[in-house]
CSV table of C-alpha atoms and ligand atoms in Angstrom, one decimal:
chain,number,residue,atom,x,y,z
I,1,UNK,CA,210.1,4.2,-2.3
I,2,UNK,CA,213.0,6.1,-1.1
I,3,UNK,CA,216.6,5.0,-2.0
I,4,UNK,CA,220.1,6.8,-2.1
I,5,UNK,CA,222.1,5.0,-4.5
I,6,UNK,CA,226.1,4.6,-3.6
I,7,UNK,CA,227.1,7.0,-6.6
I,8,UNK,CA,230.9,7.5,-7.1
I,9,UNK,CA,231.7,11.5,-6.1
I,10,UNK,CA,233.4,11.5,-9.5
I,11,UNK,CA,230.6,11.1,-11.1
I,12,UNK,CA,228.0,13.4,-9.4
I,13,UNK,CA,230.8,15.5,-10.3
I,14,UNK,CA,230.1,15.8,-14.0
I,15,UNK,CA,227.6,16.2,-16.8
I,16,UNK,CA,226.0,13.7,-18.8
I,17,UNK,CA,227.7,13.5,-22.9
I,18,UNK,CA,225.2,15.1,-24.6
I,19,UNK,CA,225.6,14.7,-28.5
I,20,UNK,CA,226.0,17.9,-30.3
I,21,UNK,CA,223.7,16.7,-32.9
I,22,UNK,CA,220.7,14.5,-33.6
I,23,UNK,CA,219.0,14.3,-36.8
I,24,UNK,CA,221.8,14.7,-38.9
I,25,UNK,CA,221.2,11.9,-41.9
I,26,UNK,CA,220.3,14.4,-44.4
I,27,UNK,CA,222.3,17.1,-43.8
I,28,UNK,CA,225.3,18.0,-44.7
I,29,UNK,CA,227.8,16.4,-41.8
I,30,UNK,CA,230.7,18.3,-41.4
I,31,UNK,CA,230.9,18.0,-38.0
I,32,UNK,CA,231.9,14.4,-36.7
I,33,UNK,CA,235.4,13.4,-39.2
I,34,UNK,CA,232.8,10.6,-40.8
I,35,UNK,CA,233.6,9.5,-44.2
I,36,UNK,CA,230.2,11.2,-46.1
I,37,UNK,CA,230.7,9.4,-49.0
I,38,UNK,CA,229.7,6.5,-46.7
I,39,UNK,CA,231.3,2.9,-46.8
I,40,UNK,CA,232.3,1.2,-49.3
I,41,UNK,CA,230.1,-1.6,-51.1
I,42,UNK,CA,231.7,-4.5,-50.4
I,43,UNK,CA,230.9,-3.8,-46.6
I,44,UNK,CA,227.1,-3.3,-47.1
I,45,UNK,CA,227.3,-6.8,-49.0
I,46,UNK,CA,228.9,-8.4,-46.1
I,47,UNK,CA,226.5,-7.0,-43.3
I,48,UNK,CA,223.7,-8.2,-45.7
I,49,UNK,CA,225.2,-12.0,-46.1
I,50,UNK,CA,224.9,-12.5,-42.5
I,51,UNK,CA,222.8,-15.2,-41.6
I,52,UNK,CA,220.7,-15.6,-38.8
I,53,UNK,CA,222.8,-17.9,-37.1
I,54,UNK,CA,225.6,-15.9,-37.0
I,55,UNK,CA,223.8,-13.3,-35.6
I,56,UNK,CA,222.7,-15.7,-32.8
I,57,UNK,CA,226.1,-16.7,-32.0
I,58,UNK,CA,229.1,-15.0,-29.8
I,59,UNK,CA,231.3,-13.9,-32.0
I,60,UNK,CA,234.8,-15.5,-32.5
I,61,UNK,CA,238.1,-13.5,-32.7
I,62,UNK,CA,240.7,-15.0,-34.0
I,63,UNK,CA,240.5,-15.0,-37.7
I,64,UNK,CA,239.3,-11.4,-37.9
I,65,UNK,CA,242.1,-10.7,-35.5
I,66,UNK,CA,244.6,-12.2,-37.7
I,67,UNK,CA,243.6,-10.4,-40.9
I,68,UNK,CA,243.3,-7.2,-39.3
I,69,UNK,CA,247.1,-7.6,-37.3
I,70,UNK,CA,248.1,-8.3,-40.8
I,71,UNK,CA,246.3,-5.0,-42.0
I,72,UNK,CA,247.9,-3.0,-39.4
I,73,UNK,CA,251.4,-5.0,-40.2
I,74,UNK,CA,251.6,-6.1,-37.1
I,75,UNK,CA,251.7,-9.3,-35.3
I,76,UNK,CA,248.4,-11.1,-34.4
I,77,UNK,CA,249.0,-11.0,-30.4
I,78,UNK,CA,249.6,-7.2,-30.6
I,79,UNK,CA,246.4,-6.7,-31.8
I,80,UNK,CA,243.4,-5.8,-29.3
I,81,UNK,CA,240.0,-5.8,-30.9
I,82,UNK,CA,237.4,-2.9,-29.3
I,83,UNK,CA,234.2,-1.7,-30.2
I,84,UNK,CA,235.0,1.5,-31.1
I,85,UNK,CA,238.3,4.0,-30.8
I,86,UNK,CA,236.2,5.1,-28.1
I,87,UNK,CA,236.3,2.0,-26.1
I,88,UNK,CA,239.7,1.8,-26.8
I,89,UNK,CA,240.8,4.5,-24.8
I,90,UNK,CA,238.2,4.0,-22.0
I,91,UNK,CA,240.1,0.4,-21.5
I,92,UNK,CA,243.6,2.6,-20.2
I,93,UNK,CA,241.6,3.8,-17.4
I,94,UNK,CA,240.6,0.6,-16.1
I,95,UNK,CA,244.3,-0.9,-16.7
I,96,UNK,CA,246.8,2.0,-15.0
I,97,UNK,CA,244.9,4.5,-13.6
I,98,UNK,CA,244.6,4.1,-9.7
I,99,UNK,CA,242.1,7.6,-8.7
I,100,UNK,CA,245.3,9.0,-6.9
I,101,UNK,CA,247.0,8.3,-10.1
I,102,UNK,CA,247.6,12.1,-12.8
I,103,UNK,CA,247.2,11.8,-16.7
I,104,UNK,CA,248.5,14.0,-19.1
I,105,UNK,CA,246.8,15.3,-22.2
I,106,UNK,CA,247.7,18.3,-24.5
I,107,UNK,CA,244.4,20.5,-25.0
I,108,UNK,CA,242.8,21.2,-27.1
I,109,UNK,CA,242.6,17.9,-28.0
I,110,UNK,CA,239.6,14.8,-28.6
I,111,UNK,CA,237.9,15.1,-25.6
I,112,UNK,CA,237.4,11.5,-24.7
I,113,UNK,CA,240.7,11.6,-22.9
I,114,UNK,CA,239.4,14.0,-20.0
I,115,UNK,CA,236.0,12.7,-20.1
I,116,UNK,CA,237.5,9.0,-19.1
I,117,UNK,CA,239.3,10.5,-16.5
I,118,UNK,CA,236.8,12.3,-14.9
I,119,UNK,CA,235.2,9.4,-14.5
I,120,UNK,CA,237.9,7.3,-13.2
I,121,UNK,CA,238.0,10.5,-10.6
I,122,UNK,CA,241.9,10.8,-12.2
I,123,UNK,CA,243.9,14.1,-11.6
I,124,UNK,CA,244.5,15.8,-15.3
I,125,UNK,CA,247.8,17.6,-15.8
I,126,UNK,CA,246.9,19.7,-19.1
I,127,UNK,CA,249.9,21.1,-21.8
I,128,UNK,CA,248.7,23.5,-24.3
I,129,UNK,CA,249.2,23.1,-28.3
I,130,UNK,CA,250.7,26.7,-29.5
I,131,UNK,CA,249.6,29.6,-30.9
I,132,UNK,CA,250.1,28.0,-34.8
I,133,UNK,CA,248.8,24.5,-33.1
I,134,UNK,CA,252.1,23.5,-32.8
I,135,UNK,CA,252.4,20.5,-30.0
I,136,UNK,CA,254.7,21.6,-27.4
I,137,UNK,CA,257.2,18.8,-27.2
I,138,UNK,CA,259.8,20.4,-24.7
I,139,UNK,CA,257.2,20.4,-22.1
I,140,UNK,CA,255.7,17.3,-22.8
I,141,UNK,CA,258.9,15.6,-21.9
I,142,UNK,CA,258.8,17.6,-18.7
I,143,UNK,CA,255.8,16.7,-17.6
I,144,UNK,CA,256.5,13.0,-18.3
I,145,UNK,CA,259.4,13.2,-15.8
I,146,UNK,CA,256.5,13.6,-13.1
I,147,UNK,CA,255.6,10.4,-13.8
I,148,UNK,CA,251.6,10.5,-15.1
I,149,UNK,CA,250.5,6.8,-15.1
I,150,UNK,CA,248.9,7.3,-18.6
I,151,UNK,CA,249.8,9.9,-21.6
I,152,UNK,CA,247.4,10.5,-24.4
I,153,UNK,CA,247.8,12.0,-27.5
I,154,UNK,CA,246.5,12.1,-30.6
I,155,UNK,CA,248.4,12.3,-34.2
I,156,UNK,CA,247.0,13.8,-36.2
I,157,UNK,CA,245.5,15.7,-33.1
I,158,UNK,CA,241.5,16.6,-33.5
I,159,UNK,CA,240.7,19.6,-34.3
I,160,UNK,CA,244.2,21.2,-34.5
I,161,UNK,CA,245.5,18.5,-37.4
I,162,UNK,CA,248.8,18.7,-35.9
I,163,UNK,CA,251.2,16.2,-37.0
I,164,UNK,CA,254.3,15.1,-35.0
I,165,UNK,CA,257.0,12.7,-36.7
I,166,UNK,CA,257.9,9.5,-35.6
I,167,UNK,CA,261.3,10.8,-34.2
I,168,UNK,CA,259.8,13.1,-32.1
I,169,UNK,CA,257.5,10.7,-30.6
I,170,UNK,CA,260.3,8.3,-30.3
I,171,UNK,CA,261.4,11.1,-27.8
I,172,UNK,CA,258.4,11.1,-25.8
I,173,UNK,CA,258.8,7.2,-25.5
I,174,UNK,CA,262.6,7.5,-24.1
I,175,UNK,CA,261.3,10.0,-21.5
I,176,UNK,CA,258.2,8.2,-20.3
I,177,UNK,CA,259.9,5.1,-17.8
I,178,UNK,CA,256.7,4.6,-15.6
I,179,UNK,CA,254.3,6.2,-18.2
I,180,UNK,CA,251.9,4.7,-20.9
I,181,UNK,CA,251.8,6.5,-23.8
I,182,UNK,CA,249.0,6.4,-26.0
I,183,UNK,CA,248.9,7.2,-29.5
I,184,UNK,CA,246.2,7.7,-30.4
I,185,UNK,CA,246.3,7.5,-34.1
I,186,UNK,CA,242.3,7.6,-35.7
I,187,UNK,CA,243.4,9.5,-38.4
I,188,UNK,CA,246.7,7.7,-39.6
I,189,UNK,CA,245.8,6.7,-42.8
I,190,UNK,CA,245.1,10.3,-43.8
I,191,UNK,CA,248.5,11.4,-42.3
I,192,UNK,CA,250.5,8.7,-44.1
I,193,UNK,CA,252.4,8.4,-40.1
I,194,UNK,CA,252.2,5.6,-37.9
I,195,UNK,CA,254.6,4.6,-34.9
I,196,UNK,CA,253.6,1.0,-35.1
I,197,UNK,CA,256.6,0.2,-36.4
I,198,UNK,CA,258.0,1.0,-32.8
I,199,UNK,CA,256.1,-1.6,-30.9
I,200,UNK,CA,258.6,-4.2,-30.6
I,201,UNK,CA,261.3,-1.4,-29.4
I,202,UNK,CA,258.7,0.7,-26.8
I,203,UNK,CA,256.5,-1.3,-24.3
I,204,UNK,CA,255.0,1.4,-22.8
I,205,UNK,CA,253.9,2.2,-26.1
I,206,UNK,CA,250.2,1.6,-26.9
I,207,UNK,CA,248.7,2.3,-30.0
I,208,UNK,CA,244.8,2.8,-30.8
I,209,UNK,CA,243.0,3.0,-34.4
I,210,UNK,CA,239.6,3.2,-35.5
I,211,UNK,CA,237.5,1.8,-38.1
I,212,UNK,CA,235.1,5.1,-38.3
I,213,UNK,CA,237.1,7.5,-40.2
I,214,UNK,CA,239.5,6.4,-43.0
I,215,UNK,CA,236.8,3.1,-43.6
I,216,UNK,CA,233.5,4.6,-42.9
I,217,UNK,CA,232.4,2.2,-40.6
I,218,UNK,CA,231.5,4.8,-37.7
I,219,UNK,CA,227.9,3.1,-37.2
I,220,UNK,CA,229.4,-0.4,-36.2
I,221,UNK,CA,231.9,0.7,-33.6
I,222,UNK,CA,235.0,-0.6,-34.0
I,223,UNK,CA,238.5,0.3,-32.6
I,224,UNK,CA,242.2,-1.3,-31.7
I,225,UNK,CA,244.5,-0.8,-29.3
I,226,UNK,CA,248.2,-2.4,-30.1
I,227,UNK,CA,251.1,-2.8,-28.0
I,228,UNK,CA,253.8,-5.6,-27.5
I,229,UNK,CA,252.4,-8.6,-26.5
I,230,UNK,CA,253.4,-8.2,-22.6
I,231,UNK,CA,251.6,-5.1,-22.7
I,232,UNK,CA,249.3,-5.3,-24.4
I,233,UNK,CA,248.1,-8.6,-22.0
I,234,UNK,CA,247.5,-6.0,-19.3
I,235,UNK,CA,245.3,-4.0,-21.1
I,236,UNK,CA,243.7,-7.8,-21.8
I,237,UNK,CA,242.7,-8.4,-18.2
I,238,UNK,CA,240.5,-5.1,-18.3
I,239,UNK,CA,238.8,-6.5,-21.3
I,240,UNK,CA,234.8,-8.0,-21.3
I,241,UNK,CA,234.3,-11.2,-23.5
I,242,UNK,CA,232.8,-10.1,-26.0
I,243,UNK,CA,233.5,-6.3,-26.9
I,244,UNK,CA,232.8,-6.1,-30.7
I,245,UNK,CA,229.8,-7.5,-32.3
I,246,UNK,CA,229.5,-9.7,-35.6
I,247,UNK,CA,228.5,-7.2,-38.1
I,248,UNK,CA,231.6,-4.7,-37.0
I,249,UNK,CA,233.8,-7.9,-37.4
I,250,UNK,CA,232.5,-9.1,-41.0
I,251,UNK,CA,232.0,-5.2,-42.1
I,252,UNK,CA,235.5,-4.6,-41.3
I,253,UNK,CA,237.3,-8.1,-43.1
I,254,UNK,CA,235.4,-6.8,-46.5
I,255,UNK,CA,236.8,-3.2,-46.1
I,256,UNK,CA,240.2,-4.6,-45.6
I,257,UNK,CA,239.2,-6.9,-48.7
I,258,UNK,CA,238.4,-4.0,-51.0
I,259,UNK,CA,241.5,-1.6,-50.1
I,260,UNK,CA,240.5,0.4,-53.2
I,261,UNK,CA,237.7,1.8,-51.3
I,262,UNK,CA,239.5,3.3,-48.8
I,263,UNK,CA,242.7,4.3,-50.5
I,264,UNK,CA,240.3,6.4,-53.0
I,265,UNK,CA,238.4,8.3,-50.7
I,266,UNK,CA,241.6,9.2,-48.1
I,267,UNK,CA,243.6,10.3,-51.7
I,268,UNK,CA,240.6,12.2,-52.8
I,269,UNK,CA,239.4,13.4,-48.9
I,270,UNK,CA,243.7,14.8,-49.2
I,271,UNK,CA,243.1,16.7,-52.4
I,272,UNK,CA,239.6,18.5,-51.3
I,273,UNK,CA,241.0,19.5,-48.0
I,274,UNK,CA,244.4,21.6,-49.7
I,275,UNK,CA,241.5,22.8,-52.2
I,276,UNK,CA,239.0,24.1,-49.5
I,277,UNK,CA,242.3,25.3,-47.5
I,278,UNK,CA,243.4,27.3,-50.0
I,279,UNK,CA,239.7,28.7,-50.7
I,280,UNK,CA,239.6,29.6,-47.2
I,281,UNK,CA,243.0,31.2,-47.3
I,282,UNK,CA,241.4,33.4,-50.7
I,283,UNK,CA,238.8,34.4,-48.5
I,284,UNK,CA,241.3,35.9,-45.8
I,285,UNK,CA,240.1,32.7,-43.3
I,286,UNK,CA,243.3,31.7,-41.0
I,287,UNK,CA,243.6,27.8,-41.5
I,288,UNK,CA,246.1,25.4,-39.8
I,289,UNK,CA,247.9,22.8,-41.6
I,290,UNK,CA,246.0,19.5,-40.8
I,291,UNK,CA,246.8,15.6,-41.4
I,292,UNK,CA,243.4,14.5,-40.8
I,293,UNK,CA,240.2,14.7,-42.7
I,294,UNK,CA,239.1,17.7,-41.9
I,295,UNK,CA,240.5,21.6,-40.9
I,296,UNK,CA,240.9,24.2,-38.3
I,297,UNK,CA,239.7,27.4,-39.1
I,298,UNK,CA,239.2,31.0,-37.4
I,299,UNK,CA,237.1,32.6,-39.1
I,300,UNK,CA,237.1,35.7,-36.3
I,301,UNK,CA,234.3,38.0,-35.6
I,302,UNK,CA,232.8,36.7,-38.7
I,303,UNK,CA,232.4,33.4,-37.2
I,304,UNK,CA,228.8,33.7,-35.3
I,305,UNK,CA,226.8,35.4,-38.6
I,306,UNK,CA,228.1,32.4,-40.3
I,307,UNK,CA,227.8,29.6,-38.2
I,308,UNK,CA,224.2,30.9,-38.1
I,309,UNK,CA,224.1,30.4,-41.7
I,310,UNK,CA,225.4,27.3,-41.9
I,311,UNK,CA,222.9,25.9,-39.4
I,312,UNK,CA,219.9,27.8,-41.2
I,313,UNK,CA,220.6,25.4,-44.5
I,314,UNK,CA,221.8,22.1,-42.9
I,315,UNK,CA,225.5,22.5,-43.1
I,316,UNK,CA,226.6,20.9,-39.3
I,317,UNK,CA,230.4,22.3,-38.5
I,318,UNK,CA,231.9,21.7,-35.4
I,319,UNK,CA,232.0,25.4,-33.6
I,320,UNK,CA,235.3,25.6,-31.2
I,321,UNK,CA,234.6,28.9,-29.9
I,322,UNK,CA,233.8,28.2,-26.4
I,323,UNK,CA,237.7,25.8,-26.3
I,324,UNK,CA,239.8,27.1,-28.4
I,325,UNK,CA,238.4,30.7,-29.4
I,326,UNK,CA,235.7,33.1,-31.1
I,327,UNK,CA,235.8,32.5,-34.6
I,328,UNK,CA,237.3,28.8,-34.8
I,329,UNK,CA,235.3,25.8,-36.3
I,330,UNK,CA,236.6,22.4,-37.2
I,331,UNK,CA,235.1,21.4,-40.5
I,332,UNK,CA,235.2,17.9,-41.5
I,333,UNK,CA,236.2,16.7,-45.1
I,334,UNK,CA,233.6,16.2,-47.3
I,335,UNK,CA,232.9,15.2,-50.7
I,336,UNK,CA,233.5,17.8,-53.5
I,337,UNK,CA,229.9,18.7,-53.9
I,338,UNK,CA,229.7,19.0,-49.8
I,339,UNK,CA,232.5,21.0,-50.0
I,340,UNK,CA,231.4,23.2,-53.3
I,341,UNK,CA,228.3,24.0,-51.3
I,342,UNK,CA,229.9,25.1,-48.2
I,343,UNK,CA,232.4,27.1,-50.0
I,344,UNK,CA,229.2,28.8,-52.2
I,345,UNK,CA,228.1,29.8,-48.8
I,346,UNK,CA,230.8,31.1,-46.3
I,347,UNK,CA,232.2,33.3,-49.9
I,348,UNK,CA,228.3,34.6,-49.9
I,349,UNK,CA,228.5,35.3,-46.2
I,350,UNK,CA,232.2,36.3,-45.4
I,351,UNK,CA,232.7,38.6,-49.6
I,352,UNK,CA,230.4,41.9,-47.9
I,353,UNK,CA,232.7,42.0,-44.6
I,354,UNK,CA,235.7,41.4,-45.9
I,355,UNK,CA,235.1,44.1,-48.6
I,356,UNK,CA,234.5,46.5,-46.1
I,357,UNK,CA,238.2,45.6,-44.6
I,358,UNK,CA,236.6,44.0,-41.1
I,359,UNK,CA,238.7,40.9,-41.4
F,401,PLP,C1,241.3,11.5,-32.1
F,401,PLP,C2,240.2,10.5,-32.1
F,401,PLP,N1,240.3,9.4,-31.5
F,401,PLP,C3,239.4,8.5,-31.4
F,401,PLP,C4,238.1,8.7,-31.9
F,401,PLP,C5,237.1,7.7,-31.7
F,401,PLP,O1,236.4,7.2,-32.8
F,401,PLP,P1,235.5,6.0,-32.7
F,401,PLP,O2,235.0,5.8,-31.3
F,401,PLP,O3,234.3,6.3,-33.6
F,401,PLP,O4,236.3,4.8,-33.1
F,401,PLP,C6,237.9,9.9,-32.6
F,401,PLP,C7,236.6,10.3,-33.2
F,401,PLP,O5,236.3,11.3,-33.6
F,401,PLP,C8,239.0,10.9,-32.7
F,401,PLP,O6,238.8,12.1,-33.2
């Protein structure tokens, strides 16, 4: 039978995601920001006390909701649950983003932000972080005056690990008057910064978190996206039913439970990462500051010989040569003995060249 389906030209205009990686459970995963020492316990109990029942019901909101608000020290009707950060951001597109409408991103940057608006078949307007990954505020504020219906950014950023303060973003806010500004903050507990706080002042300020970094949870697909209640109600009407499933929600309520958990591994993820850093630095490696659980690195022409070796004994990196330049890699953080291992192997790799002066 012969059919010509009504495709949208914006997307027979692009690729299918294709994941950089199957096959990774017994490697060493540097490469997606997951928490390798895996979730805590008292999340594995929970998915295992669900009962069959439960699992044959729709789930239901509104405690979960309440005890994560009060995680997030915010108010319950501020709080948007999502199944994943992902679906978090997709949810802006269908809310305020007409395909005549721009957005504005800062590259490079997670790239869920242009991928969405592909799809929605949005115009991009793209800034550029610095030379030392430093986000360019100045023109940010610029380009807001041009009125973008939606601003994304992410802080920490991924892969750069910049940081920007509150009162900077607070700047950003004051300039955006027909702009939603997303902040898109994944990696906050690592950073110790969060701009929720601001919600009540800001309504165009929308705030998204995920469950997959700081709490492990990457597997169950759970996200937020916060914002004053008016706001927040538009991003509501763009919303299916029943976006996050039981075991995310009872996974979740047991992490926030057992704080501990997460508070050790985002102290000890902190430590490892200014130890590799500065192992990196030892080795003449050019690192950027970072705020998030893992680290920018060019490592320069010696980047392909290693990356090579990584991959030869199951060390996954995330190679950034083809965005950002030759020689750069983001490397998640791992646990000490992850990290031991991959330190063991780029001093093996890197020691001969550097030697010879080719830095
Ligand atoms: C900046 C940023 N935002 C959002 C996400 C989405 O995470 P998830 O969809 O697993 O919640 C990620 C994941 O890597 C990220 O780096």
């Amino acid at each position: 039978m012969k059919v010509r389906l009504p495709v949208r030209k914006a997307i027979l205009q692009r690729r299918t995601y294709e994941a950089p990686a199957e096959g990774r459970l017994n490697k060493v995963r540097l490469d997606f920001n997951e928490n390798t020492s895996g979730c805590g316990p008292a999340a594995i109990r929970a998915l295992r006390k669900l009962t069959a029942q439960q699992v044959a019901m729709y789930p239901e909101y509104a405690v979960p909701t309440r005890r994560i608000a009060a995680y997030f020290g915010i108010a319950e009707h501020e709080l948007l649950l999502t199944n994943g950060g992902d679906d978090a951001l997709r949810v802006f597109f269908d809310a305020f983003v007409e395909p005549s409408n721009h957005v504005l991103i800062c590259e490079p940057t997670f790239p869920m932000y242009r991928y969405y608006a592909e799809i929605a078949g949005a115009r991009i307007e793209t800034l550029h972080y610095g030379s030392e990954m430093e986000f360019p505020l100045d023109k940010f504020v610029s380009a807001l005056r041009k009125k973008p219906a939606v601003a994304f950014m992410a802080n920490p950023n991924n892969p750069t690990g910049t940081l920007l303060p509150r009162a900077a973003i607070q700047k950003l806010l004051m300039a955006a008057t027909r702009t939603v500004v997303v902040i898109d903050e994944a990696y906050a507990e690592f950073s110790g910064v969060t701009v929720l706080p601001l919600i009540p002042k800001y309504p165009n300020l929308f705030v998204t978190r995920t469950f997959s970094k700081a709490a492990g949870l990457a597997g169950l697909r759970l996200g937020a996206a916060m914002a004053c209640r008016e706001s927040l109600s538009l991003l509501r009407r763009a919303m299916p039913p029943f976006p996050v499933n039981i075991g995310a929600l009872v996974a979740a309520e047991a992490a926030l439970r057992e704080r501990s958990s997460i508070r050790n591994y985002v102290k000890q993820t902190r430590e490892i990462r200014e130890w590799f850093a500065g192992e990196l630095v030892r080795l003449g490696v050019r690192t950027f500051p970072s705020a998030g659980n893992f680290l920018l690195a060019d490592f320069g022409v010696r980047g392909p010989a290693l990356f090579k070796q990584l991959a030869s004994q199951g060390i996954l990196v995330r190679e950034r040569s083809k965005d950002i330049g030759p020689g750069f890699v983001r490397i998640s953080i791992g646990t000490a003995a992850e990290m031991t291992r991959l330190v063991k192997v780029i001093r093996k790799e890197i020691r001969p060249t550097f030697r010879r002066g080719k830095n």
